[in-house]
Short mmCIF file of C-alpha atoms in Angstrom, two decimals:
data_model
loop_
_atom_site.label_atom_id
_atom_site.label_comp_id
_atom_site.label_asym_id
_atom_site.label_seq_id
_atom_site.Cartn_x
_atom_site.Cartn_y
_atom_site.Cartn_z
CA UNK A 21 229.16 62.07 41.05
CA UNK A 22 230.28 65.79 40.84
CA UNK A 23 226.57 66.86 39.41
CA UNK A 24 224.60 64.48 42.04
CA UNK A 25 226.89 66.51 44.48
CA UNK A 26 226.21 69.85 42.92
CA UNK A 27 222.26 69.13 42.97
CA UNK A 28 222.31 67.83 46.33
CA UNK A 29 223.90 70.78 47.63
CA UNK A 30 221.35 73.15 45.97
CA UNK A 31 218.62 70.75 47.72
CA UNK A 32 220.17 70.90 51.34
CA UNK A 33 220.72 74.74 50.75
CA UNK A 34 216.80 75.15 49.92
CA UNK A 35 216.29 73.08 53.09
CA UNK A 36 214.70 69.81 51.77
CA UNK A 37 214.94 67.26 53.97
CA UNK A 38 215.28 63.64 52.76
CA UNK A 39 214.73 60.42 54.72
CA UNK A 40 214.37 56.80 53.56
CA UNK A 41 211.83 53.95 54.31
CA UNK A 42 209.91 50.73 53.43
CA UNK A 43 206.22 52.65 53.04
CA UNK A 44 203.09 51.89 52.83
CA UNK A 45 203.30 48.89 54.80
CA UNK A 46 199.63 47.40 55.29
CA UNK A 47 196.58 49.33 54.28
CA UNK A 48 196.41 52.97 55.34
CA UNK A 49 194.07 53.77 58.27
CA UNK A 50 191.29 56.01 58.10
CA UNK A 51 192.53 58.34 60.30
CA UNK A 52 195.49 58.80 57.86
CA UNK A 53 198.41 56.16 59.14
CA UNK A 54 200.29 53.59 57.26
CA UNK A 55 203.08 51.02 58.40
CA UNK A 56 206.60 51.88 57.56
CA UNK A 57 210.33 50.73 58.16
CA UNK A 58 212.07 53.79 58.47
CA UNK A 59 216.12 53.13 58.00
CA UNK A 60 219.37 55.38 58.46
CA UNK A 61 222.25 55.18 56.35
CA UNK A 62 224.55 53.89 58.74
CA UNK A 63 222.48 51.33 58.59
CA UNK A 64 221.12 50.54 54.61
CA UNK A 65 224.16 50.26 52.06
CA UNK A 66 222.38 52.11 49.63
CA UNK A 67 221.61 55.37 51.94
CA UNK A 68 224.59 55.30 52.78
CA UNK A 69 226.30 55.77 49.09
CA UNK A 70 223.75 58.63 48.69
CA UNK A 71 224.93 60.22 52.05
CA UNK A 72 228.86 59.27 51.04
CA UNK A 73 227.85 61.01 47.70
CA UNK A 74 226.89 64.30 49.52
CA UNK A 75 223.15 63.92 50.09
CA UNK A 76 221.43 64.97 53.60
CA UNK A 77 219.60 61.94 54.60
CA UNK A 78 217.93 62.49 57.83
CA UNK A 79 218.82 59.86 60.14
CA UNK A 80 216.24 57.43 62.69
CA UNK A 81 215.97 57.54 66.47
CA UNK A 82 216.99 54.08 67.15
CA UNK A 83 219.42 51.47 67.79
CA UNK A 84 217.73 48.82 65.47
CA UNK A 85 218.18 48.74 61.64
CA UNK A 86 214.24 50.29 61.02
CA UNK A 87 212.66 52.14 62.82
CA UNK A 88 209.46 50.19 63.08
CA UNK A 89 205.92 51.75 62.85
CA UNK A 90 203.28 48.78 63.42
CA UNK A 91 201.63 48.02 65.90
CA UNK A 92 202.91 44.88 67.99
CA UNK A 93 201.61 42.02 65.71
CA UNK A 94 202.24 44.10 62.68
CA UNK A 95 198.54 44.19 61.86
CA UNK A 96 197.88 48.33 61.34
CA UNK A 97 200.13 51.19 60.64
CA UNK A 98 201.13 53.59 63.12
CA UNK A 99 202.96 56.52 61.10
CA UNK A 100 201.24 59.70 60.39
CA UNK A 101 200.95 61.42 57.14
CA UNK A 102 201.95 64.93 59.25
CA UNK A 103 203.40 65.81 62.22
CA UNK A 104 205.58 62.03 62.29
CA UNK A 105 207.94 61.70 65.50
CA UNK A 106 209.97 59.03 66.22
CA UNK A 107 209.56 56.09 68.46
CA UNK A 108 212.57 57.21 70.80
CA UNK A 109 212.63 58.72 74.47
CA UNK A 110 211.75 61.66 73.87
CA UNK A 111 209.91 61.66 70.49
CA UNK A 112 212.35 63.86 68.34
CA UNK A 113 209.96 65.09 64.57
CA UNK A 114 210.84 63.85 61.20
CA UNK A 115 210.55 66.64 58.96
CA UNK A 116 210.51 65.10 55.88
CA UNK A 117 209.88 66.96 52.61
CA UNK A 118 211.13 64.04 50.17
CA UNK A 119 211.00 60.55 51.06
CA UNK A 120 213.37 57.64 49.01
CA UNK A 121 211.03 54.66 49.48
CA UNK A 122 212.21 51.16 49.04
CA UNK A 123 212.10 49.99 45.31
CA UNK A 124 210.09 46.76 46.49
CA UNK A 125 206.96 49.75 47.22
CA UNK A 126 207.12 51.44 44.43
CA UNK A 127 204.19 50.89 42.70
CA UNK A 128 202.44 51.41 45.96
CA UNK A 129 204.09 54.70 47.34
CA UNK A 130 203.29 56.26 43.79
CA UNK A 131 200.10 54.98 43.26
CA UNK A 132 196.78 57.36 43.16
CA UNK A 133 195.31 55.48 45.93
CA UNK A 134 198.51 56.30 48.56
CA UNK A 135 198.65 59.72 46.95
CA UNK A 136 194.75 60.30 47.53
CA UNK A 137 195.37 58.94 51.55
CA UNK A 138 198.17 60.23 52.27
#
């Protein structure tokens, strides 16, 4: 735990910015979108040990546990590749230079196709 703190610290002092989410979700767009579930660690248990640990996590903009980004019947992706708000009132940006997906996308979120669309 001490050297996950240590490195986390040297992250957060060279500004990356961390946030965690279920993505790709559905097929990405042409214009560049993808479905995702973004989460907060007050809300996912294992976030939250990372945060507890000393990592910045950035947080989501709602009162749900994801932050949803599909359209209504969950049939196409709504979430950018750049310039991502959130879905609150007003749209606050997600600078996010790191993402911790979900293990159940992995072979998605770091496959060449994703990498080549997004």
């Amino acid at each position: 735990a001490k050297n996950f703190r240590s490195q986390t610290k040297k992250a957060q002092d060279a500004g990356v910015r961390a946030m965690g989410g279920y993505l790709p979700y559905l097929p990405t767009t042409a214009d560049g979108k993808t479905g995702a579930f973004i989460a907060s660690p007050e809300r996912d248990t294992v976030l939250a040990m990372l945060e507890e640990l000393g990592m910045a996590i950035l947080h989501n903009d709602v009162d749900g546990a994801y932050e949803y980004f599909t359209d209504a019947d969950f049939t196409a992706g709504t979430l950018p590749f750049q310039d991502i708000l959130s879905n609150g009132d007003p749209p606050v940006p997600y600078y996010v230079d790191f993402w911790l997906y979900d293990d159940r996308v992995t072979l998605d979120f770091v496959s060449d196709e994703f990498k080549a669309e997004w």
